[in-house]
Short mmCIF file of C-alpha atoms and ligand atoms in Angstrom, two decimals:
data_model
loop_
_atom_site.label_atom_id
_atom_site.label_comp_id
_atom_site.label_asym_id
_atom_site.label_seq_id
_atom_site.Cartn_x
_atom_site.Cartn_y
_atom_site.Cartn_z
CA MET A 9 17.37 26.33 -29.36
CA LYS A 10 14.76 23.91 -28.05
CA PHE A 11 16.07 24.50 -24.56
CA ALA A 12 15.69 28.24 -24.97
CA THR A 13 12.07 27.91 -26.07
CA ASN A 14 11.30 25.67 -23.16
CA VAL A 15 12.84 28.10 -20.73
CA ALA A 16 10.95 30.93 -22.34
CA LEU A 17 7.78 28.87 -22.07
CA ILE A 18 8.35 28.09 -18.42
CA ILE A 19 9.16 31.71 -17.63
CA GLY A 20 6.07 32.70 -19.55
CA ILE A 21 3.89 30.33 -17.52
CA ALA A 22 5.60 31.32 -14.29
CA ALA A 23 4.74 34.92 -14.96
CA MET A 24 1.06 33.99 -15.03
CA VAL A 25 0.96 31.39 -12.23
CA PRO A 26 2.51 31.83 -8.77
CA LEU A 27 5.70 29.79 -8.56
CA ALA A 28 4.46 27.56 -5.71
CA VAL A 29 1.48 26.48 -7.79
CA LEU A 30 3.73 25.63 -10.70
CA ALA A 31 6.05 23.54 -8.54
CA ASP A 32 2.97 21.89 -7.12
CA GLY A 33 1.77 20.93 -10.56
CA MET A 34 5.14 19.42 -11.37
CA ARG A 35 5.16 17.47 -8.14
CA ASP A 36 1.65 16.22 -8.99
CA ASN A 37 2.92 14.89 -12.29
CA VAL A 38 5.93 13.22 -10.74
CA LEU A 39 3.67 11.62 -8.16
CA ARG A 40 1.10 10.50 -10.72
CA GLN A 41 3.83 8.78 -12.72
CA ALA A 42 5.25 7.13 -9.61
CA ILE A 43 1.83 5.82 -8.60
CA VAL A 44 1.21 4.26 -11.98
CA ARG A 45 4.75 2.91 -12.25
CA ALA A 46 4.26 1.19 -8.88
CA GLY A 47 1.35 -0.73 -10.34
CA LEU A 48 -1.89 1.08 -9.49
CA VAL A 49 -4.56 0.42 -12.13
CA PRO A 50 -8.02 1.98 -12.51
CA PHE A 51 -10.15 0.22 -9.89
CA GLN A 52 -12.62 -1.22 -12.43
CA GLU A 53 -9.82 -3.18 -14.08
CA THR A 54 -9.37 -5.35 -11.00
CA HIS A 55 -12.97 -6.55 -10.92
CA VAL A 56 -13.94 -10.16 -11.61
CA GLU A 57 -17.52 -10.72 -12.74
CA VAL A 58 -19.57 -13.17 -10.69
CA PRO A 59 -23.19 -14.32 -11.21
CA GLU A 60 -25.54 -12.04 -9.26
CA ASP A 61 -27.67 -14.87 -7.80
CA LEU A 62 -24.56 -16.52 -6.35
CA VAL A 63 -23.48 -13.21 -4.80
CA ASN A 64 -26.91 -12.76 -3.21
CA VAL A 65 -26.99 -16.18 -1.60
CA GLY A 66 -23.32 -15.73 -0.71
CA LYS A 67 -24.28 -12.77 1.42
CA LEU A 68 -26.72 -14.93 3.41
CA LEU A 69 -23.99 -17.53 3.93
CA PHE A 70 -21.51 -14.85 4.98
CA GLN A 71 -23.90 -13.49 7.59
CA THR A 72 -25.38 -16.64 9.11
CA LYS A 73 -24.09 -18.06 12.37
CA ASP A 74 -25.11 -21.49 11.08
CA ILE A 75 -21.73 -21.58 9.35
CA SER A 76 -20.04 -22.33 12.70
CA LEU A 77 -20.43 -25.65 14.45
CA ASP A 78 -21.93 -24.22 17.62
CA ARG A 79 -24.00 -21.67 15.68
CA LYS A 80 -22.47 -18.73 17.52
CA THR A 81 -20.16 -17.21 14.94
CA ALA A 82 -20.65 -15.92 11.41
CA CYS A 83 -18.00 -14.70 9.00
CA ALA A 84 -19.56 -11.30 9.65
CA SER A 85 -18.85 -11.64 13.40
CA CYS A 86 -15.15 -10.96 12.87
CA HIS A 87 -15.20 -9.29 9.47
CA VAL A 88 -17.21 -6.22 10.53
CA ASP A 89 -18.01 -3.10 8.46
CA ARG A 90 -17.28 -0.69 11.26
CA PHE A 91 -13.68 -1.86 11.41
CA GLY A 92 -13.04 -1.92 7.67
CA SER A 93 -14.10 -5.61 7.50
CA THR A 94 -11.90 -6.61 10.45
CA ASP A 95 -12.89 -6.90 14.12
CA GLY A 96 -11.08 -4.00 15.80
CA ILE A 97 -9.27 -6.25 18.28
CA ALA A 98 -5.71 -7.53 18.32
CA ASN A 99 -6.18 -11.30 18.23
CA ALA A 100 -9.45 -12.59 16.83
CA ILE A 101 -11.78 -14.39 19.24
CA GLY A 102 -13.64 -17.41 17.91
CA THR A 103 -16.67 -19.18 19.27
CA GLY A 104 -17.66 -19.20 22.92
CA GLY A 105 -15.14 -16.67 24.26
CA ASN A 106 -15.69 -14.63 27.41
CA GLY A 107 -14.25 -11.36 28.65
CA GLU A 108 -12.44 -8.87 26.52
CA GLY A 109 -9.05 -8.49 24.88
CA LEU A 110 -6.12 -9.89 26.83
CA GLU A 111 -8.38 -11.58 29.35
CA ARG A 112 -9.58 -13.91 26.63
CA LEU A 113 -6.06 -14.89 25.68
CA ALA A 114 -5.57 -16.68 28.96
CA GLY A 115 -8.32 -19.18 28.26
CA GLY A 116 -6.89 -20.82 25.14
CA GLY A 117 -9.35 -22.74 22.99
CA ASP A 118 -11.16 -20.53 20.58
CA ILE A 119 -8.58 -17.81 20.04
CA ILE A 120 -7.16 -17.24 16.60
CA PRO A 121 -3.65 -16.05 17.37
CA ARG A 122 -3.64 -13.54 14.53
CA ASN A 123 -5.11 -10.15 13.73
CA THR A 124 -8.17 -10.37 11.49
CA LEU A 125 -7.47 -9.44 7.86
CA PRO A 126 -9.83 -7.22 5.87
CA PHE A 127 -11.30 -8.21 2.47
CA TRP A 128 -10.68 -5.26 0.14
CA GLY A 129 -9.74 -6.59 -3.28
CA ARG A 130 -9.60 -10.22 -2.11
CA GLY A 131 -10.27 -12.50 -5.05
CA SER A 132 -9.99 -9.69 -7.58
CA LYS A 133 -7.63 -9.99 -10.53
CA GLY A 134 -4.14 -11.07 -9.50
CA PHE A 135 -4.98 -11.41 -5.79
CA ASN A 136 -3.50 -14.87 -5.33
CA VAL A 137 -1.91 -15.15 -1.90
CA PHE A 138 -4.02 -15.40 1.24
CA PHE A 139 -3.48 -15.08 5.00
CA TRP A 140 -0.64 -13.48 6.95
CA ASP A 141 1.66 -16.41 6.22
CA GLY A 142 0.43 -17.09 2.69
CA LYS A 143 -0.89 -20.49 3.69
CA VAL A 144 -3.03 -20.41 0.55
CA ASP A 145 -0.68 -19.40 -2.25
CA ALA A 146 -1.38 -19.56 -5.98
CA SER A 147 1.31 -17.09 -7.02
CA SER A 148 3.30 -19.77 -8.87
CA GLY A 149 0.28 -20.86 -10.89
CA THR A 150 -0.17 -23.98 -8.75
CA ILE A 151 -2.04 -23.71 -5.45
CA HIS A 152 -0.18 -24.54 -2.27
CA SER A 153 -2.23 -24.93 0.90
CA GLN A 154 -2.88 -27.18 3.86
CA PHE A 155 -4.88 -29.42 1.53
CA ALA A 156 -1.51 -30.50 0.15
CA GLY A 157 -2.54 -31.55 -3.33
CA GLN A 158 -6.20 -32.23 -2.49
CA GLU A 159 -7.34 -28.62 -2.98
CA PRO A 160 -11.09 -28.40 -3.45
CA SER A 161 -10.75 -25.71 -6.14
CA SER A 162 -8.17 -24.02 -8.36
CA ASP A 163 -9.49 -20.63 -7.18
CA PRO A 164 -7.35 -19.56 -4.19
CA LEU A 165 -10.15 -17.49 -2.61
CA VAL A 166 -12.47 -20.52 -2.69
CA VAL A 167 -9.73 -22.60 -1.04
CA ALA A 168 -9.16 -19.84 1.56
CA VAL A 169 -12.88 -19.74 2.39
CA HIS A 170 -12.72 -23.46 3.25
CA LEU A 171 -10.39 -22.82 6.20
CA PRO A 172 -12.25 -20.56 8.70
CA PRO A 173 -15.25 -22.85 9.26
CA VAL A 174 -12.98 -25.65 10.42
CA GLU A 175 -10.76 -23.31 12.44
CA VAL A 176 -13.37 -21.34 14.34
CA GLY A 177 -15.42 -24.40 15.29
CA GLU A 178 -14.70 -26.90 17.99
CA MET A 179 -11.73 -28.19 16.10
CA VAL A 180 -9.74 -25.03 16.42
CA ALA A 181 -7.29 -26.46 19.00
CA ASP A 182 -6.41 -29.49 16.88
CA LEU A 183 -6.04 -27.58 13.67
CA ALA A 184 -4.12 -24.59 15.04
CA GLN A 185 -1.32 -26.90 16.16
CA ASN A 186 -1.39 -28.73 12.86
CA ASP A 187 -0.12 -26.23 10.39
CA HIS A 188 0.14 -28.94 7.81
CA LEU A 189 -3.17 -30.73 7.99
CA GLU A 190 -2.47 -34.43 7.95
CA GLY A 191 -4.74 -37.04 6.41
CA GLU A 192 -6.61 -37.53 9.64
CA SER A 193 -7.36 -33.83 10.07
CA VAL A 194 -8.52 -33.43 6.49
CA GLU A 195 -11.03 -36.14 7.30
CA ALA A 196 -12.00 -34.37 10.51
CA ALA A 197 -12.58 -31.21 8.49
CA GLY A 198 -14.68 -33.25 6.07
CA VAL A 199 -16.99 -34.26 8.91
CA VAL A 200 -17.51 -30.60 9.80
CA TYR A 201 -18.16 -29.68 6.16
CA ASP A 202 -20.80 -32.42 5.84
CA MET A 203 -22.61 -31.22 8.96
CA LEU A 204 -22.62 -27.63 7.71
CA VAL A 205 -23.89 -28.67 4.28
CA ASP A 206 -26.83 -30.58 5.83
CA ARG A 207 -27.67 -27.58 7.94
CA ILE A 208 -27.46 -25.05 5.12
CA ALA A 209 -29.38 -27.28 2.70
CA ALA A 210 -32.19 -27.48 5.27
CA ARG A 211 -32.51 -23.70 5.49
CA SER A 212 -35.53 -22.74 3.37
CA ASP A 213 -34.11 -19.25 2.77
CA ILE A 214 -30.67 -20.48 1.68
CA GLY A 215 -30.71 -24.12 0.48
CA PRO A 216 -32.92 -23.72 -2.64
CA ALA A 217 -31.34 -20.38 -3.60
CA LEU A 218 -27.83 -21.84 -3.36
CA ALA A 219 -28.82 -24.94 -5.31
CA ALA A 220 -30.41 -22.81 -8.05
CA ALA A 221 -27.39 -20.51 -8.28
CA ARG A 222 -25.14 -23.57 -8.62
CA GLY A 223 -27.45 -25.36 -11.05
CA LYS A 224 -28.00 -28.35 -8.77
CA ALA A 225 -30.69 -30.05 -6.70
CA VAL A 226 -30.67 -29.16 -3.00
CA GLU A 227 -29.77 -32.74 -2.04
CA ASP A 228 -26.67 -32.59 -4.24
CA LEU A 229 -25.19 -29.54 -2.48
CA GLU A 230 -21.62 -29.93 -1.24
CA PHE A 231 -19.33 -27.69 0.78
CA ILE A 232 -17.71 -26.41 -2.41
CA ASP A 233 -21.06 -24.79 -3.28
CA ILE A 234 -21.13 -22.95 0.03
CA ALA A 235 -17.53 -21.87 -0.43
CA GLU A 236 -18.21 -20.66 -3.99
CA GLY A 237 -21.15 -18.61 -2.70
CA ILE A 238 -19.17 -16.96 0.10
CA ALA A 239 -16.24 -16.31 -2.25
CA ALA A 240 -18.58 -14.71 -4.80
CA PHE A 241 -19.91 -12.38 -2.13
CA ILE A 242 -16.46 -11.42 -0.77
CA ARG A 243 -15.15 -10.88 -4.30
CA THR A 244 -18.02 -8.56 -5.18
CA ASN A 245 -18.94 -6.77 -1.99
CA PHE A 246 -15.40 -5.75 -1.08
CA GLN A 247 -14.06 -5.12 -4.58
CA LEU A 248 -12.18 -1.85 -5.09
CA GLN A 249 -14.44 1.17 -5.60
CA ASP A 250 -13.82 4.71 -6.72
CA ASN A 251 -11.58 6.46 -4.18
CA PRO A 252 -9.54 9.67 -3.84
CA LEU A 253 -6.25 8.08 -4.92
CA ASN A 254 -7.83 6.60 -8.03
CA ARG A 255 -9.30 10.00 -8.88
CA PHE A 256 -5.93 11.66 -8.44
CA ALA A 257 -4.11 9.10 -10.58
CA PHE A 258 -6.65 8.62 -13.35
CA ALA A 259 -9.11 11.53 -13.25
CA GLU A 260 -9.05 15.17 -12.23
CA GLY A 261 -8.54 14.53 -8.50
CA THR A 262 -6.24 16.73 -6.44
CA MET A 263 -4.29 16.31 -3.22
CA SER A 264 -3.73 18.52 -0.19
CA GLU A 265 -0.17 19.59 0.56
CA SER A 266 0.23 17.00 3.30
CA GLU A 267 -1.22 14.18 1.15
CA GLN A 268 1.14 15.11 -1.65
CA LYS A 269 4.17 15.21 0.66
CA GLY A 270 3.17 11.83 2.05
CA GLY A 271 2.80 10.42 -1.44
CA LEU A 272 6.26 11.63 -2.44
CA ILE A 273 7.70 9.93 0.65
CA PHE A 274 5.71 6.73 0.03
CA TYR A 275 7.12 6.37 -3.49
CA GLY A 276 10.45 8.01 -2.72
CA LYS A 277 12.68 8.17 0.33
CA GLY A 278 10.34 6.07 2.50
CA ARG A 279 10.70 3.15 0.04
CA CYS A 280 7.20 2.03 1.03
CA SER A 281 6.35 1.11 -2.55
CA SER A 282 9.25 -1.32 -2.75
CA CYS A 283 6.94 -3.72 -0.89
CA HIS A 284 3.50 -2.06 -0.86
CA ASN A 285 3.00 -1.95 -4.62
CA GLY A 286 0.71 -3.25 -7.37
CA PRO A 287 -3.07 -2.79 -7.54
CA TYR A 288 -3.49 -3.81 -3.87
CA PHE A 289 -0.40 -2.18 -2.33
CA THR A 290 1.28 -5.53 -1.78
CA ASP A 291 4.02 -7.36 -3.64
CA PHE A 292 2.54 -10.66 -2.34
CA GLN A 293 5.99 -11.43 -0.96
CA PHE A 294 7.06 -12.13 2.61
CA HIS A 295 9.11 -9.63 4.59
CA ALA A 296 10.39 -9.16 8.13
CA ILE A 297 9.45 -5.88 9.84
CA ALA A 298 10.37 -6.91 13.42
CA THR A 299 6.97 -5.98 14.83
CA PRO A 300 6.18 -6.55 18.50
CA GLN A 301 4.27 -9.77 19.17
CA LEU A 302 1.02 -9.74 21.16
CA GLY A 303 -0.84 -12.77 22.47
CA PHE A 304 0.01 -16.48 22.34
CA GLY A 305 1.28 -16.33 18.80
CA LYS A 306 0.65 -18.94 16.12
CA ASN A 307 3.56 -21.02 17.41
CA GLY A 308 2.65 -20.58 21.07
CA PHE A 309 4.35 -18.85 24.03
CA GLY A 310 4.25 -15.49 22.27
CA ILE A 311 5.97 -16.65 19.11
CA ASP A 312 4.79 -16.43 15.51
CA TYR A 313 7.20 -17.73 12.89
CA GLY A 314 5.01 -16.35 10.09
CA ARG A 315 5.79 -17.67 6.63
CA TYR A 316 7.94 -20.43 8.14
CA ASN A 317 4.72 -22.12 9.25
CA SER A 318 3.83 -22.72 5.61
CA THR A 319 7.23 -23.51 4.12
CA LEU A 320 9.30 -24.81 7.08
CA ARG A 321 12.29 -22.98 5.58
CA ASP A 322 14.49 -21.32 8.21
CA GLU A 323 14.94 -18.17 6.15
CA ASP A 324 11.16 -17.62 6.20
CA ARG A 325 11.02 -17.15 9.97
CA TYR A 326 9.35 -13.89 11.07
CA ARG A 327 8.32 -13.00 7.53
CA PHE A 328 4.74 -12.08 6.77
CA ARG A 329 2.85 -11.31 3.59
CA THR A 330 3.11 -7.58 2.89
CA PRO A 331 -0.41 -6.51 3.86
CA PRO A 332 -2.54 -4.72 1.27
CA LEU A 333 -3.27 -1.14 2.35
CA TRP A 334 -6.74 -0.32 0.99
CA ASN A 335 -8.86 1.23 3.76
CA VAL A 336 -5.91 0.88 6.12
CA THR A 337 -7.01 3.91 8.18
CA LYS A 338 -10.05 1.85 9.25
CA THR A 339 -8.41 -1.48 10.09
CA ALA A 340 -6.62 -0.82 13.41
CA PRO A 341 -5.04 -2.51 15.26
CA TYR A 342 -2.16 -3.32 12.93
CA PHE A 343 0.31 -6.08 12.12
CA HIS A 344 -0.10 -9.85 12.24
CA SER A 345 -0.75 -9.93 15.97
CA GLY A 346 -2.56 -6.60 16.19
CA SER A 347 0.12 -5.30 18.54
CA VAL A 348 -0.05 -1.67 17.37
CA GLN A 349 -3.07 0.62 17.71
CA LYS A 350 -2.02 3.72 15.80
CA LEU A 351 -1.18 3.98 12.14
CA GLU A 352 1.62 6.43 12.98
CA ASP A 353 3.24 3.83 15.23
CA ALA A 354 2.85 1.10 12.62
CA ILE A 355 4.82 3.24 10.19
CA LEU A 356 7.43 4.28 12.77
CA LEU A 357 8.14 0.66 13.74
CA HIS A 358 9.06 -0.14 10.13
CA VAL A 359 12.08 2.15 10.41
CA ASP A 360 12.70 2.02 14.17
CA PRO A 361 11.72 -1.41 15.54
CA LEU A 362 13.31 -0.67 18.90
CA ALA A 363 10.71 2.04 19.49
CA GLY A 364 8.19 -0.72 20.19
CA LEU A 365 10.38 -2.72 22.53
CA SER A 366 9.59 -3.15 26.22
CA PRO A 367 12.31 -5.57 27.40
CA GLU A 368 11.08 -5.52 31.00
CA THR A 369 7.91 -7.37 30.02
CA MET A 370 9.61 -9.90 27.74
CA THR A 371 10.58 -13.47 28.59
CA GLY A 372 14.08 -14.65 27.76
CA GLU A 373 12.66 -16.59 24.84
CA GLN A 374 10.92 -13.48 23.49
CA ARG A 375 14.13 -11.46 23.71
CA VAL A 376 15.96 -14.06 21.67
CA GLN A 377 13.08 -14.05 19.24
CA PHE A 378 13.11 -10.28 18.88
CA TYR A 379 16.81 -10.34 18.17
CA GLU A 380 16.22 -12.86 15.38
CA GLN A 381 13.46 -10.63 14.01
CA LEU A 382 15.83 -7.66 14.00
CA LYS A 383 18.43 -9.67 12.10
CA ALA A 384 15.87 -10.51 9.42
CA TRP A 385 14.66 -6.88 9.29
CA SER A 386 18.21 -5.57 8.83
CA GLY A 387 18.31 -7.21 5.40
CA GLU A 388 15.13 -5.44 4.21
CA THR A 389 15.06 -2.27 2.08
CA ILE A 390 13.28 -0.36 4.84
CA SER A 391 16.04 -0.79 7.45
CA GLY A 392 18.10 2.13 6.13
CA VAL A 393 15.22 4.64 6.07
CA ALA A 394 14.74 7.43 8.63
CA LEU A 395 11.41 9.24 9.03
CA ALA A 396 10.68 12.38 11.07
CA PRO A 397 7.35 12.69 12.92
CA ASP A 398 5.97 15.21 10.40
CA GLU A 399 6.86 12.86 7.55
CA ILE A 400 4.99 10.05 9.25
CA ALA A 401 1.99 12.38 9.65
CA ASP A 402 2.16 13.13 5.92
CA LEU A 403 2.28 9.40 5.15
CA VAL A 404 -0.89 8.94 7.22
CA SER A 405 -2.57 11.73 5.22
CA PHE A 406 -1.56 10.02 2.01
CA LEU A 407 -2.82 6.62 3.19
CA SER A 408 -6.21 8.16 4.03
CA LEU A 409 -6.72 8.57 0.26
CA LEU A 410 -6.96 4.78 -0.06
CA SER A 411 -10.51 4.78 1.32
CA PHE A 412 -13.85 3.61 0.02
CA GLU A 413 -16.93 1.75 1.29
CA SER A 414 -18.14 -1.79 0.69
CA ARG A 415 -21.06 -2.19 -1.71
CA GLU A 416 -23.45 -3.42 0.99
CA LYS A 417 -23.25 -3.49 4.77
CA VAL A 418 -23.03 -6.86 6.47
CA ALA A 419 -24.29 -8.01 9.88
CA GLU A 420 -24.40 -11.40 11.56
CA THR A 421 -27.73 -13.22 11.46
CA ASN A 422 -29.02 -16.52 12.78
C1 LIG B 11 -12.98 -15.62 14.91
C2 LIG B 11 -12.90 -14.51 13.97
C3 LIG B 11 -13.04 -14.85 12.49
C4 LIG B 11 -14.13 -15.42 11.88
C5 LIG B 11 -15.42 -15.89 12.53
C6 LIG B 11 -13.81 -15.47 10.48
N1 LIG B 11 -12.57 -14.96 10.25
FE1 LIG B 11 -11.67 -14.72 8.44
N2 LIG B 11 -9.97 -14.11 9.35
C7 LIG B 11 -9.80 -14.02 10.72
C8 LIG B 11 -8.39 -13.87 11.02
C9 LIG B 11 -7.78 -13.77 12.41
C10 LIG B 11 -7.71 -13.87 9.79
C11 LIG B 11 -6.20 -13.84 9.59
C12 LIG B 11 -5.70 -15.27 9.85
C13 LIG B 11 -4.30 -15.55 9.36
O1 LIG B 11 -3.87 -14.94 8.39
O2 LIG B 11 -3.63 -16.43 9.94
C14 LIG B 11 -8.74 -14.03 8.76
C15 LIG B 11 -8.46 -14.06 7.41
C16 LIG B 11 -9.40 -14.38 6.44
C17 LIG B 11 -9.13 -14.45 5.02
C18 LIG B 11 -7.80 -14.13 4.34
C19 LIG B 11 -7.77 -12.67 3.90
C20 LIG B 11 -6.43 -12.29 3.30
O3 LIG B 11 -6.11 -11.10 3.24
O4 LIG B 11 -5.67 -13.17 2.89
C21 LIG B 11 -10.27 -14.86 4.41
C22 LIG B 11 -10.49 -15.09 2.92
C23 LIG B 11 -11.25 -15.04 5.45
N3 LIG B 11 -10.71 -14.72 6.67
C24 LIG B 11 -12.54 -15.49 5.22
C25 LIG B 11 -13.45 -15.78 6.23
C26 LIG B 11 -14.72 -16.43 5.99
C27 LIG B 11 -15.24 -16.83 4.64
C28 LIG B 11 -15.31 -16.61 7.21
C29 LIG B 11 -16.62 -17.32 7.51
C30 LIG B 11 -16.71 -18.68 7.01
C31 LIG B 11 -14.39 -16.04 8.19
N4 LIG B 11 -13.28 -15.55 7.56
C32 LIG B 11 -14.65 -16.02 9.55
C33 LIG B 11 -10.80 -14.04 11.66
C34 LIG B 11 -12.06 -14.58 11.45
C1 LIG B 12 10.37 -4.54 3.20
C2 LIG B 12 8.96 -4.50 2.82
C3 LIG B 12 8.14 -3.33 3.36
C4 LIG B 12 8.38 -1.98 3.23
C5 LIG B 12 9.51 -1.31 2.50
C6 LIG B 12 7.29 -1.32 3.91
N1 LIG B 12 6.42 -2.22 4.45
FE1 LIG B 12 4.73 -1.81 5.45
N2 LIG B 12 4.56 -3.77 5.95
C7 LIG B 12 5.36 -4.79 5.48
C8 LIG B 12 5.03 -6.03 6.18
C9 LIG B 12 5.66 -7.40 5.96
C10 LIG B 12 4.02 -5.71 7.10
C11 LIG B 12 3.37 -6.68 8.10
C12 LIG B 12 4.32 -6.93 9.27
C13 LIG B 12 3.72 -7.76 10.39
O1 LIG B 12 2.51 -7.93 10.46
O2 LIG B 12 4.47 -8.25 11.24
C14 LIG B 12 3.72 -4.29 6.90
C15 LIG B 12 2.71 -3.60 7.54
C16 LIG B 12 2.34 -2.29 7.26
C17 LIG B 12 1.19 -1.61 7.80
C18 LIG B 12 0.14 -2.25 8.71
C19 LIG B 12 -0.94 -2.85 7.84
C20 LIG B 12 -1.89 -3.77 8.56
O3 LIG B 12 -2.95 -4.04 7.98
O4 LIG B 12 -1.62 -4.23 9.66
C21 LIG B 12 1.21 -0.33 7.32
C22 LIG B 12 0.21 0.76 7.60
C23 LIG B 12 2.38 -0.21 6.48
N3 LIG B 12 3.04 -1.42 6.46
C24 LIG B 12 2.78 0.96 5.84
C25 LIG B 12 4.04 1.14 5.30
C26 LIG B 12 4.62 2.42 4.95
C27 LIG B 12 3.92 3.75 5.10
C28 LIG B 12 5.86 2.17 4.48
C29 LIG B 12 6.93 3.17 4.08
C30 LIG B 12 7.42 4.01 5.16
C31 LIG B 12 6.05 0.73 4.49
N4 LIG B 12 4.94 0.13 5.03
C32 LIG B 12 7.18 0.06 4.02
C33 LIG B 12 6.33 -4.68 4.52
C34 LIG B 12 6.91 -3.47 4.14
#
């Protein structure tokens, strides 16, 4: 009886609305449910409140080149608005580099052998694992990092902010080879921190403001105060804002046909949401996608063992933290070594890693490495998925909904 009424109801509605529109509405509902089931929450619910005066002085700290030993590099030098808070190049270039792109890789020294990560949602609620290899990881409730028990804070973003100033300065070569900072290097980092504190405290535009925001005298400032300031700024300026996907899921927002198709693939046959899920489109786990490697690599000679660098467990080789996807259309190039320029190709390589292979340019060692990557990838959920070019185009349309702007623009200053 109930069935009959429902059918009558549906036929009744169908008589009024064209069938395609009706099916569309049903697909919208299915999609909305899938999005919420995969962990999206209204953007406001991710926000963490931070004192306004600390955010303001944090912005000055984020922008000043005084935060690097040779005064040539600011956080804002690599984390640039125009590129969705990344730098638009494959491997980040630290202080004192010359030339462009691959040319700079030959010189060694101040190259960070990884693709710059953007800041969207970093330090918001539940965002607990930082860097491509998760070298700052608070997901278990206890922080694990290179500080090995001597963490300067229980806030993982504050710990993460401690690392770049000692990596982009003169000490980059020492530290990059020392994935587990030993006692000596922690001390070396301490020397850098002390120099930076003296410098910042002496700045009339920053020192007193930072001290006031931290409730201290200027002469009592420590590096933790600088790190808290920068973290407050990152946490606030790049927090999630209203965006088309949020409006679709939680308000009256609509999707185009291609966006909707892409969404159904993302949460359905593409299995994207088995890893890219939760409020930030990451499971904060480590997976192997067998992406091509560009540049020296964290482990040298074109090799990056990824998560292994933090855990030294063989099974973690070639695994990387599932990257969050907010503003992903703006953060090219993609993957941990920035080896892929186009979003379409980044998606294709998830399901067809061989599409990115150019054996003629690979060393024997790299071929062995790629084979190991493929073995790891074959155990991932994505390895059984096939995607046609038009499906990949739809996925790109869908991902473009994950876009919003930072609260304020940033630019490097002296
Ligand atoms: C030379 C370019 C460069 C500069 C300068 C730089 N970064 Fe980064 N940043 C990177 C790269 C590259 C990564 C990814 C490194 C990795 O994961 O191994 C990164 C990652 C991060 C992350 C982790 C984001 C995530 O998703 O886990 C944080 C936090 C961060 N940087 C903060 C800062 C701060 C704070 C400063 C200034 C003190 C700064 N960065 C300066 C290049 C840079
Ligand atoms: C098995 C887990 C997993 C699945 C499933 C998965 N991804 Fe990923 N995705 C990753 C990992 C890990 C990376 C980073 C790999 C690297 O850097 O080497 C990544 C990277 C990306 C990137 C590049 C992001 C950046 O900032 O560089 C995009 C875009 C992306 N995935 C989209 C998708 C889409 C679309 C799907 C579905 C077709 C999907 N992913 C399925 C784990 C996954």
